[in-house]
PDB file of C-alpha atoms and ligand atoms in Angstrom:
ATOM      1  CA  MET A   1     -25.454  -9.441   1.442  1.00 89.00           C
ATOM      2  CA  THR A   2     -26.463  -6.976   3.978  1.00 92.00           C
ATOM      3  CA  GLU A   3     -24.040  -4.270   5.491  1.00 91.00           C
ATOM      4  CA  THR A   4     -25.416  -5.714   9.173  1.00 93.00           C
ATOM      5  CA  ALA A   5     -23.476  -9.389   7.405  1.00 94.00           C
ATOM      6  CA  TRP A   6     -20.005  -7.156   6.134  1.00 96.00           C
ATOM      7  CA  GLN A   7     -19.673  -5.625   9.062  1.00 95.00           C
ATOM      8  CA  ALA A   8     -20.770  -9.345  11.478  1.00 96.00           C
ATOM      9  CA  ARG A   9     -17.846 -11.111   9.269  1.00 96.00           C
ATOM     10  CA  ILE A  10     -15.055  -8.641   8.578  1.00 98.00           C
ATOM     11  CA  ALA A  11     -15.128  -7.694  12.926  1.00 97.00           C
ATOM     12  CA  GLU A  12     -14.613 -11.577  13.367  1.00 97.00           C
ATOM     13  CA  ASN A  13     -11.602 -11.935  10.170  1.00 98.00           C
ATOM     14  CA  LEU A  14     -10.168  -8.347  11.605  1.00 98.00           C
ATOM     15  CA  ARG A  15      -9.841 -10.354  14.490  1.00 98.00           C
ATOM     16  CA  TRP A  16      -8.145 -12.613  13.056  1.00 98.00           C
ATOM     17  CA  VAL A  17      -5.472 -10.774  11.611  1.00 98.00           C
ATOM     18  CA  ARG A  18      -4.826  -7.935  14.359  1.00 97.00           C
ATOM     19  CA  GLU A  19      -3.775 -11.849  16.203  1.00 97.00           C
ATOM     20  CA  ARG A  20      -1.712 -12.834  13.701  1.00 98.00           C
ATOM     21  CA  ILE A  21      -0.143  -9.194  12.817  1.00 97.00           C
ATOM     22  CA  ALA A  22       0.538  -9.244  16.839  1.00 96.00           C
ATOM     23  CA  ALA A  23       2.444 -12.704  16.684  1.00 97.00           C
ATOM     24  CA  ALA A  24       4.737 -11.533  13.997  1.00 97.00           C
ATOM     25  CA  LEU A  25       5.706  -8.551  15.551  1.00 97.00           C
ATOM     26  CA  ASP A  26       5.780 -10.486  19.268  1.00 96.00           C
ATOM     27  CA  ARG A  27       8.228 -12.469  17.489  1.00 96.00           C
ATOM     28  CA  ALA A  28      10.065 -10.180  16.187  1.00 96.00           C
ATOM     29  CA  GLY A  29      10.024  -8.133  19.605  1.00 95.00           C
ATOM     30  CA  ARG A  30       8.910  -4.949  17.712  1.00 94.00           C
ATOM     31  CA  GLN A  31       6.495  -2.822  18.825  1.00 87.00           C
ATOM     32  CA  ALA A  32       2.813  -3.838  19.285  1.00 77.00           C
ATOM     33  CA  ASP A  33       1.552  -0.504  17.284  1.00 75.00           C
ATOM     34  CA  GLU A  34       3.133  -0.612  14.418  1.00 87.00           C
ATOM     35  CA  VAL A  35       1.540  -1.739  11.626  1.00 96.00           C
ATOM     36  CA  VAL A  36      -0.727   0.019   9.541  1.00 97.00           C
ATOM     37  CA  LEU A  37      -3.945  -2.540   8.161  1.00 98.00           C
ATOM     38  CA  VAL A  38      -4.402  -0.847   4.866  1.00 98.00           C
ATOM     39  CA  ALA A  39      -8.116  -2.860   3.812  1.00 98.00           C
ATOM     40  CA  VAL A  40      -7.914  -3.369  -0.189  1.00 98.00           C
ATOM     41  CA  THR A  41     -11.014  -3.475  -0.716  1.00 98.00           C
ATOM     42  CA  LYS A  42     -11.000  -3.563  -4.791  1.00 98.00           C
ATOM     43  CA  THR A  43     -13.755  -4.908  -6.329  1.00 97.00           C
ATOM     44  CA  PHE A  44     -16.180  -5.126  -3.989  1.00 97.00           C
ATOM     45  CA  PRO A  45     -19.246  -2.290  -3.587  1.00 96.00           C
ATOM     46  CA  ALA A  46     -19.056   0.420  -1.715  1.00 97.00           C
ATOM     47  CA  THR A  47     -21.202  -1.141   1.735  1.00 96.00           C
ATOM     48  CA  VAL A  48     -17.959  -2.931   2.325  1.00 97.00           C
ATOM     49  CA  VAL A  49     -15.777  -0.218   2.283  1.00 98.00           C
ATOM     50  CA  ARG A  50     -18.606   1.301   4.688  1.00 97.00           C
ATOM     51  CA  ALA A  51     -19.095  -2.000   7.102  1.00 97.00           C
ATOM     52  CA  ALA A  52     -15.010  -1.744   6.806  1.00 97.00           C
ATOM     53  CA  ALA A  53     -14.338   2.018   8.020  1.00 97.00           C
ATOM     54  CA  ALA A  54     -17.847   1.297  11.224  1.00 95.00           C
ATOM     55  CA  ALA A  55     -15.077  -1.804  12.487  1.00 95.00           C
ATOM     56  CA  GLY A  56     -12.287   0.758  12.640  1.00 95.00           C
ATOM     57  CA  LEU A  57     -10.378  -0.172   9.433  1.00 97.00           C
ATOM     58  CA  CYS A  58      -9.810   3.641   8.345  1.00 95.00           C
ATOM     59  CA  ASP A  59      -6.982   3.122   6.020  1.00 98.00           C
ATOM     60  CA  ILE A  60      -8.868   1.543   2.364  1.00 98.00           C
ATOM     61  CA  GLY A  61      -6.799   0.323  -0.805  1.00 98.00           C
ATOM     62  CA  GLU A  62      -8.024   0.745  -4.052  1.00 98.00           C
ATOM     63  CA  ASN A  63      -5.954  -0.022  -7.231  1.00 97.00           C
ATOM     64  CA  ARG A  64      -7.944   1.610  -9.797  1.00 98.00           C
ATOM     65  CA  VAL A  65      -8.667   5.285 -10.051  1.00 98.00           C
ATOM     66  CA  GLN A  66     -12.022   4.458 -11.346  1.00 98.00           C
ATOM     67  CA  GLU A  67     -13.017   2.176  -9.023  1.00 98.00           C
ATOM     68  CA  ALA A  68     -12.169   4.189  -5.883  1.00 98.00           C
ATOM     69  CA  ALA A  69     -13.961   7.631  -7.885  1.00 98.00           C
ATOM     70  CA  ALA A  70     -16.745   6.147  -7.929  1.00 98.00           C
ATOM     71  CA  LYS A  71     -16.594   4.347  -4.286  1.00 97.00           C
ATOM     72  CA  ARG A  72     -15.908   7.681  -2.646  1.00 96.00           C
ATOM     73  CA  SER A  73     -19.438   9.306  -4.337  1.00 96.00           C
ATOM     74  CA  GLU A  74     -21.265   6.599  -2.935  1.00 97.00           C
ATOM     75  CA  LEU A  75     -19.591   7.297   0.266  1.00 97.00           C
ATOM     76  CA  GLN A  76     -19.849  11.638   0.679  1.00 93.00           C
ATOM     77  CA  GLY A  77     -20.942  11.933   3.861  1.00 87.00           C
ATOM     78  CA  LEU A  78     -17.544   8.838   5.123  1.00 93.00           C
ATOM     79  CA  ALA A  79     -14.915  10.127   7.496  1.00 91.00           C
ATOM     80  CA  GLY A  80     -12.281   9.669   9.062  1.00 93.00           C
ATOM     81  CA  VAL A  81     -11.509   7.257   6.261  1.00 97.00           C
ATOM     82  CA  ARG A  82      -7.661   7.310   4.708  1.00 97.00           C
ATOM     83  CA  TRP A  83      -7.769   6.155   1.157  1.00 98.00           C
ATOM     84  CA  HIS A  84      -4.724   4.956  -1.062  1.00 98.00           C
ATOM     85  CA  LEU A  85      -3.878   3.904  -4.307  1.00 98.00           C
ATOM     86  CA  ILE A  86      -2.326   0.807  -4.774  1.00 98.00           C
ATOM     87  CA  GLY A  87      -2.424  -0.059  -7.959  1.00 98.00           C
ATOM     88  CA  HIS A  88       0.095   1.297 -11.184  1.00 97.00           C
ATOM     89  CA  LEU A  89      -0.699   4.807 -11.932  1.00 98.00           C
ATOM     90  CA  GLN A  90      -0.634   6.761 -15.724  1.00 97.00           C
ATOM     91  CA  ARG A  91       0.061  10.087 -15.272  1.00 97.00           C
ATOM     92  CA  ASN A  92      -3.162  11.089 -17.295  1.00 97.00           C
ATOM     93  CA  LYS A  93      -5.024  10.500 -14.372  1.00 98.00           C
ATOM     94  CA  ALA A  94      -2.639  11.939 -11.985  1.00 98.00           C
ATOM     95  CA  GLY A  95      -4.620  15.271 -11.336  1.00 98.00           C
ATOM     96  CA  SER A  96      -7.792  12.732 -10.169  1.00 98.00           C
ATOM     97  CA  ALA A  97      -5.647   9.847  -7.908  1.00 98.00           C
ATOM     98  CA  VAL A  98      -4.800  13.500  -5.937  1.00 98.00           C
ATOM     99  CA  GLU A  99      -7.890  14.654  -5.234  1.00 97.00           C
ATOM    100  CA  LEU A 100      -8.509  11.308  -4.685  1.00 97.00           C
ATOM    101  CA  PHE A 101      -5.795   9.675  -2.526  1.00 98.00           C
ATOM    102  CA  ASP A 102      -4.029  10.296   0.402  1.00 97.00           C
ATOM    103  CA  MET A 103      -1.138   8.653  -0.309  1.00 98.00           C
ATOM    104  CA  ILE A 104       0.314   6.913  -4.369  1.00 98.00           C
ATOM    105  CA  GLN A 105       1.770   4.133  -2.812  1.00 98.00           C
ATOM    106  CA  SER A 106       2.616   3.193  -6.565  1.00 98.00           C
ATOM    107  CA  VAL A 107       4.969   5.640  -7.588  1.00 98.00           C
ATOM    108  CA  ASP A 108       7.346   4.330 -10.448  1.00 98.00           C
ATOM    109  CA  SER A 109       8.333   6.893 -12.296  1.00 97.00           C
ATOM    110  CA  LEU A 110      10.253  10.494 -11.506  1.00 97.00           C
ATOM    111  CA  GLU A 111       7.805  11.139 -14.711  1.00 97.00           C
ATOM    112  CA  LEU A 112       4.702  10.153 -12.922  1.00 98.00           C
ATOM    113  CA  ALA A 113       6.304  12.099  -9.443  1.00 98.00           C
ATOM    114  CA  ALA A 114       6.119  15.123 -11.551  1.00 98.00           C
ATOM    115  CA  ALA A 115       3.149  15.453 -13.226  1.00 98.00           C
ATOM    116  CA  LEU A 116       1.725  14.328  -9.257  1.00 98.00           C
ATOM    117  CA  SER A 117       3.576  17.448  -8.017  1.00 98.00           C
ATOM    118  CA  ARG A 118       2.183  19.899 -10.723  1.00 98.00           C
ATOM    119  CA  ARG A 119      -1.460  18.590 -10.121  1.00 98.00           C
ATOM    120  CA  ALA A 120      -1.048  18.837  -5.736  1.00 98.00           C
ATOM    121  CA  VAL A 121       0.381  22.179  -6.800  1.00 98.00           C
ATOM    122  CA  GLY A 122      -2.710  23.119  -8.079  1.00 97.00           C
ATOM    123  CA  ALA A 123      -5.383  21.764  -5.934  1.00 97.00           C
ATOM    124  CA  GLY A 124      -3.354  23.273  -3.413  1.00 96.00           C
ATOM    125  CA  ARG A 125      -3.085  19.968  -1.602  1.00 95.00           C
ATOM    126  CA  ALA A 126      -0.398  17.192  -0.506  1.00 96.00           C
ATOM    127  CA  VAL A 127       0.120  14.219  -1.428  1.00 97.00           C
ATOM    128  CA  SER A 128       1.978  11.399   0.725  1.00 98.00           C
ATOM    129  CA  VAL A 129       3.793   8.935  -1.431  1.00 98.00           C
ATOM    130  CA  LEU A 130       5.513   5.585  -1.444  1.00 98.00           C
ATOM    131  CA  LEU A 131       7.850   4.503  -4.383  1.00 98.00           C
ATOM    132  CA  GLU A 132       7.010   1.205  -5.300  1.00 98.00           C
ATOM    133  CA  VAL A 133      10.016  -1.259  -6.036  1.00 98.00           C
ATOM    134  CA  ASN A 134      10.014  -4.492  -8.171  1.00 98.00           C
ATOM    135  CA  VAL A 135      11.820  -6.247  -6.570  1.00 97.00           C
ATOM    136  CA  GLY A 136      11.169  -9.861  -8.148  1.00 94.00           C
ATOM    137  CA  LEU A 137      11.479  -7.900 -10.853  1.00 95.00           C
ATOM    138  CA  GLU A 138       8.985  -9.508 -12.158  1.00 96.00           C
ATOM    139  CA  ALA A 139       7.916  -8.756 -16.319  1.00 94.00           C
ATOM    140  CA  SER A 140       3.825  -8.357 -15.306  1.00 94.00           C
ATOM    141  CA  LYS A 141       4.792  -5.643 -11.959  1.00 95.00           C
ATOM    142  CA  SER A 142       5.427  -1.906 -12.131  1.00 96.00           C
ATOM    143  CA  GLY A 143       8.011  -0.878 -10.355  1.00 98.00           C
ATOM    144  CA  PHE A 144      11.558   0.592 -10.039  1.00 98.00           C
ATOM    145  CA  PRO A 145      14.434  -2.038 -10.487  1.00 97.00           C
ATOM    146  CA  PRO A 146      16.073  -2.561  -6.949  1.00 97.00           C
ATOM    147  CA  HIS A 147      19.191  -1.217  -7.607  1.00 96.00           C
ATOM    148  CA  GLU A 148      20.744   1.241  -5.595  1.00 95.00           C
ATOM    149  CA  GLU A 149      21.875   4.046  -7.968  1.00 96.00           C
ATOM    150  CA  VAL A 150      18.130   3.324  -9.457  1.00 96.00           C
ATOM    151  CA  LEU A 151      16.576   4.925  -6.408  1.00 96.00           C
ATOM    152  CA  LEU A 152      19.165   6.977  -5.162  1.00 96.00           C
ATOM    153  CA  ARG A 153      17.871   8.782  -8.282  1.00 96.00           C
ATOM    154  CA  ALA A 154      14.787   8.560  -8.641  1.00 96.00           C
ATOM    155  CA  VAL A 155      15.156  10.520  -4.992  1.00 96.00           C
ATOM    156  CA  GLU A 156      17.419  12.971  -5.549  1.00 96.00           C
ATOM    157  CA  GLY A 157      14.585  13.783  -8.194  1.00 96.00           C
ATOM    158  CA  ILE A 158      11.362  13.987  -5.957  1.00 96.00           C
ATOM    159  CA  LEU A 159      12.398  15.130  -2.716  1.00 95.00           C
ATOM    160  CA  PRO A 160      13.133  18.748  -3.968  1.00 96.00           C
ATOM    161  CA  LEU A 161       8.867  18.041  -5.731  1.00 97.00           C
ATOM    162  CA  GLU A 162       6.357  20.869  -4.459  1.00 98.00           C
ATOM    163  CA  ARG A 163       4.216  19.711  -2.369  1.00 98.00           C
ATOM    164  CA  LEU A 164       5.206  15.643  -2.445  1.00 97.00           C
ATOM    165  CA  LYS A 165       5.554  13.497   1.342  1.00 96.00           C
ATOM    166  CA  LEU A 166       8.176  11.141  -0.140  1.00 96.00           C
ATOM    167  CA  GLU A 167       6.908   8.447   2.852  1.00 96.00           C
ATOM    168  CA  GLY A 168       9.345   5.069   2.241  1.00 97.00           C
ATOM    169  CA  LEU A 169       8.992   2.014   0.035  1.00 98.00           C
ATOM    170  CA  MET A 170       6.367  -0.502  -1.329  1.00 98.00           C
ATOM    171  CA  THR A 171       6.405  -3.563  -3.309  1.00 98.00           C
ATOM    172  CA  VAL A 172       4.432  -6.194  -4.190  1.00 97.00           C
ATOM    173  CA  ALA A 173       6.106  -9.785  -3.564  1.00 96.00           C
ATOM    174  CA  PRO A 174       6.245 -12.789  -6.498  1.00 95.00           C
ATOM    175  CA  MET A 175       2.735 -15.184  -6.322  1.00 93.00           C
ATOM    176  CA  ALA A 176       4.716 -18.281  -3.676  1.00 93.00           C
ATOM    177  CA  HIS A 177       3.180 -21.138  -2.687  1.00 92.00           C
ATOM    178  CA  ASN A 178       5.121 -21.222   0.727  1.00 96.00           C
ATOM    179  CA  PRO A 179       5.206 -17.254   2.233  1.00 95.00           C
ATOM    180  CA  GLU A 180       8.472 -18.472   3.135  1.00 97.00           C
ATOM    181  CA  GLU A 181       9.885 -18.013  -0.059  1.00 97.00           C
ATOM    182  CA  VAL A 182       8.837 -14.237  -0.600  1.00 97.00           C
ATOM    183  CA  ARG A 183      10.702 -13.770   2.193  1.00 98.00           C
ATOM    184  CA  PRO A 184      13.581 -12.291   0.735  1.00 98.00           C
ATOM    185  CA  VAL A 185      11.930 -10.333  -1.095  1.00 98.00           C
ATOM    186  CA  PHE A 186      10.958  -8.276   2.057  1.00 98.00           C
ATOM    187  CA  ARG A 187      15.012  -7.992   3.492  1.00 98.00           C
ATOM    188  CA  ARG A 188      15.869  -6.803   0.448  1.00 98.00           C
ATOM    189  CA  LEU A 189      12.836  -3.830   0.773  1.00 98.00           C
ATOM    190  CA  ALA A 190      13.695  -3.261   4.297  1.00 97.00           C
ATOM    191  CA  ALA A 191      17.998  -3.344   3.209  1.00 98.00           C
ATOM    192  CA  LEU A 192      16.750   0.027   0.234  1.00 97.00           C
ATOM    193  CA  ARG A 193      15.041   2.059   2.488  1.00 96.00           C
ATOM    194  CA  ALA A 194      18.182   1.556   4.256  1.00 96.00           C
ATOM    195  CA  ILE A 195      20.592   2.529   1.988  1.00 96.00           C
ATOM    196  CA  LEU A 196      18.052   5.452   1.575  1.00 95.00           C
ATOM    197  CA  GLN A 197      17.259   6.907   4.684  1.00 95.00           C
ATOM    198  CA  GLU A 198      20.843   6.939   5.690  1.00 95.00           C
ATOM    199  CA  ARG A 199      21.951   9.125   2.430  1.00 95.00           C
ATOM    200  CA  TYR A 200      18.717  11.001   2.687  1.00 94.00           C
ATOM    201  CA  PRO A 201      18.113  11.463   6.173  1.00 92.00           C
ATOM    202  CA  GLU A 202      15.918  14.510   6.187  1.00 87.00           C
ATOM    203  CA  ALA A 203      13.413  12.325   3.851  1.00 86.00           C
ATOM    204  CA  PRO A 204      10.461  10.445   6.220  1.00 88.00           C
ATOM    205  CA  TRP A 205      11.658   7.367   5.706  1.00 90.00           C
ATOM    206  CA  GLY A 206       8.560   6.236   7.849  1.00 88.00           C
ATOM    207  CA  HIS A 207       6.939   3.094   5.722  1.00 96.00           C
ATOM    208  CA  LEU A 208       7.757   0.240   4.492  1.00 98.00           C
ATOM    209  CA  SER A 209       4.511  -1.325   2.535  1.00 98.00           C
ATOM    210  CA  MET A 210       4.742  -5.037   2.455  1.00 98.00           C
ATOM    211  CA  GLY A 211       2.893  -8.174   2.891  1.00 98.00           C
ATOM    212  CA  MET A 212      -1.072  -9.437   1.594  1.00 98.00           C
ATOM    213  CA  THR A 213      -3.378 -11.954   2.040  1.00 98.00           C
ATOM    214  CA  ASP A 214      -0.594 -14.488   1.752  1.00 97.00           C
ATOM    215  CA  ASP A 215       2.584 -13.189   3.136  1.00 97.00           C
ATOM    216  CA  TYR A 216       1.511 -10.258   6.199  1.00 98.00           C
ATOM    217  CA  GLU A 217       2.840 -12.628   8.426  1.00 98.00           C
ATOM    218  CA  VAL A 218       6.391 -12.955   6.799  1.00 98.00           C
ATOM    219  CA  ALA A 219       6.196  -9.374   5.473  1.00 98.00           C
ATOM    220  CA  VAL A 220       5.878  -8.129   9.120  1.00 98.00           C
ATOM    221  CA  GLU A 221       8.634 -10.528  10.709  1.00 97.00           C
ATOM    222  CA  GLU A 222      10.975  -8.373   8.298  1.00 97.00           C
ATOM    223  CA  GLY A 223       9.888  -4.839   9.356  1.00 97.00           C
ATOM    224  CA  ALA A 224       6.880  -4.120   7.095  1.00 98.00           C
ATOM    225  CA  THR A 225       4.930  -0.788   8.589  1.00 97.00           C
ATOM    226  CA  MET A 226       2.095  -1.400   6.362  1.00 98.00           C
ATOM    227  CA  VAL A 227       0.790  -4.159   4.855  1.00 98.00           C
ATOM    228  CA  ARG A 228      -2.167  -4.442   2.566  1.00 98.00           C
ATOM    229  CA  VAL A 229      -4.940  -7.156   2.972  1.00 98.00           C
ATOM    230  CA  GLY A 230      -7.919  -8.235   0.835  1.00 98.00           C
ATOM    231  CA  ARG A 231      -8.501 -11.815   0.928  1.00 98.00           C
ATOM    232  CA  ALA A 232      -8.245 -12.283   4.230  1.00 98.00           C
ATOM    233  CA  LEU A 233     -11.151  -9.528   5.361  1.00 98.00           C
ATOM    234  CA  PHE A 234     -13.417  -9.743   2.864  1.00 98.00           C
ATOM    235  CA  GLY A 235     -13.190 -13.352   1.445  1.00 97.00           C
ATOM    236  CA  GLN A 236     -12.111 -14.441  -2.650  1.00 94.00           C
ATOM    237  CA  ARG A 237     -12.770 -11.702  -4.420  1.00 95.00           C
ATOM    238  CA  THR A 238     -15.144 -12.898  -7.412  1.00 87.00           C
ATOM    239  CA  ARG A 239     -13.204 -11.082  -9.949  1.00 73.00           C
ATOM    240  CA  GLU A 240      -9.990 -11.042 -10.306  1.00 65.00           C
ATOM    241  CA  GLN A 241      -7.884  -6.980 -11.271  1.00 57.00           C
TER     242      GLN A 241
HETATM  243  C1  PLP B 301      -4.774  -7.368  -3.947  1.00 79.91           C
HETATM  244  C2  PLP B 301      -3.681  -6.539  -4.014  1.00 79.91           C
HETATM  245  C3  PLP B 301      -3.134  -5.980  -2.525  1.00 79.91           C
HETATM  246  C4  PLP B 301      -4.684  -7.449  -1.293  1.00 79.91           C
HETATM  247  O1  PLP B 301      -4.228  -8.891  -1.457  1.00 79.91           O
HETATM  248  P1  PLP B 301      -4.275  -9.302  -1.424  1.00 79.91           P
HETATM  249  O2  PLP B 301      -4.064 -10.983  -1.550  1.00 79.91           O
HETATM  250  O3  PLP B 301      -6.952  -9.831  -1.396  1.00 79.91           O
HETATM  251  O4  PLP B 301      -4.731  -9.596   0.526  1.00 79.91           O
HETATM  252  C5  PLP B 301      -2.838  -5.870  -2.050  1.00 79.91           C
HETATM  253  N1  PLP B 301      -1.497  -4.905  -2.391  1.00 79.91           N
HETATM  254  C6  PLP B 301      -1.972  -4.648  -3.219  1.00 79.91           C
HETATM  255  C7  PLP B 301      -0.939  -4.173  -4.658  1.00 79.91           C
HETATM  256  C8  PLP B 301      -3.070  -5.283  -4.552  1.00 79.91           C
HETATM  257  O5  PLP B 301      -3.107  -5.214  -5.972  1.00 79.91           O
END
């Protein structure tokens, strides 16, 4: 598919997704500009990232460091895009992650946060991070367990780390046939953020990154400030990650 064909497909899908988000915001009585739409381009080529940016999608989500590095080197001249890492990060890739991403949404241990901080200091950069919470306690997923004490302890360790900006929480909900089934997961993440916000009011707890193609409307109703959408914008992936 050519870049122009991609642009047409994305523009049409984007209209639909934006309408769904606006309707969900409206149902929840929220302001219209409260949700950042992160376009998840994993498995799609660099052309798709360029077409997405041309359609006005300036937040791009990738789940692998190497894949993102390859796309970024193909897209040298592409300005105005914020890159988000949304997949599990190994500590030995912390250095590349800091170079490649503006926000790392998948911080799942204090050790990883410390490694990112060291690398950010070394690179003279600041990096925004979200703590990933495994609300569904699924063995296949990473993230902190959804327990107040565990998160409070993690936050206590992370807040003093230099060059890291802790901006909120992220979760990947379990698979469900009906998105209503995962509403309690989103509600739980919002409740955990409220607890952390009360305890550490000095940290900017602005973001709740939750909701994907199958459940972003429910996530927005439950307070998502960021949704991460792939298939609804770009179509089915031919290879899963
Ligand atoms: C793939 C992925 C998404 C997007 O999934 P879709 O179902 O294509 O919208 C969002 N978040 C994470 C962490 C992902 O890995």
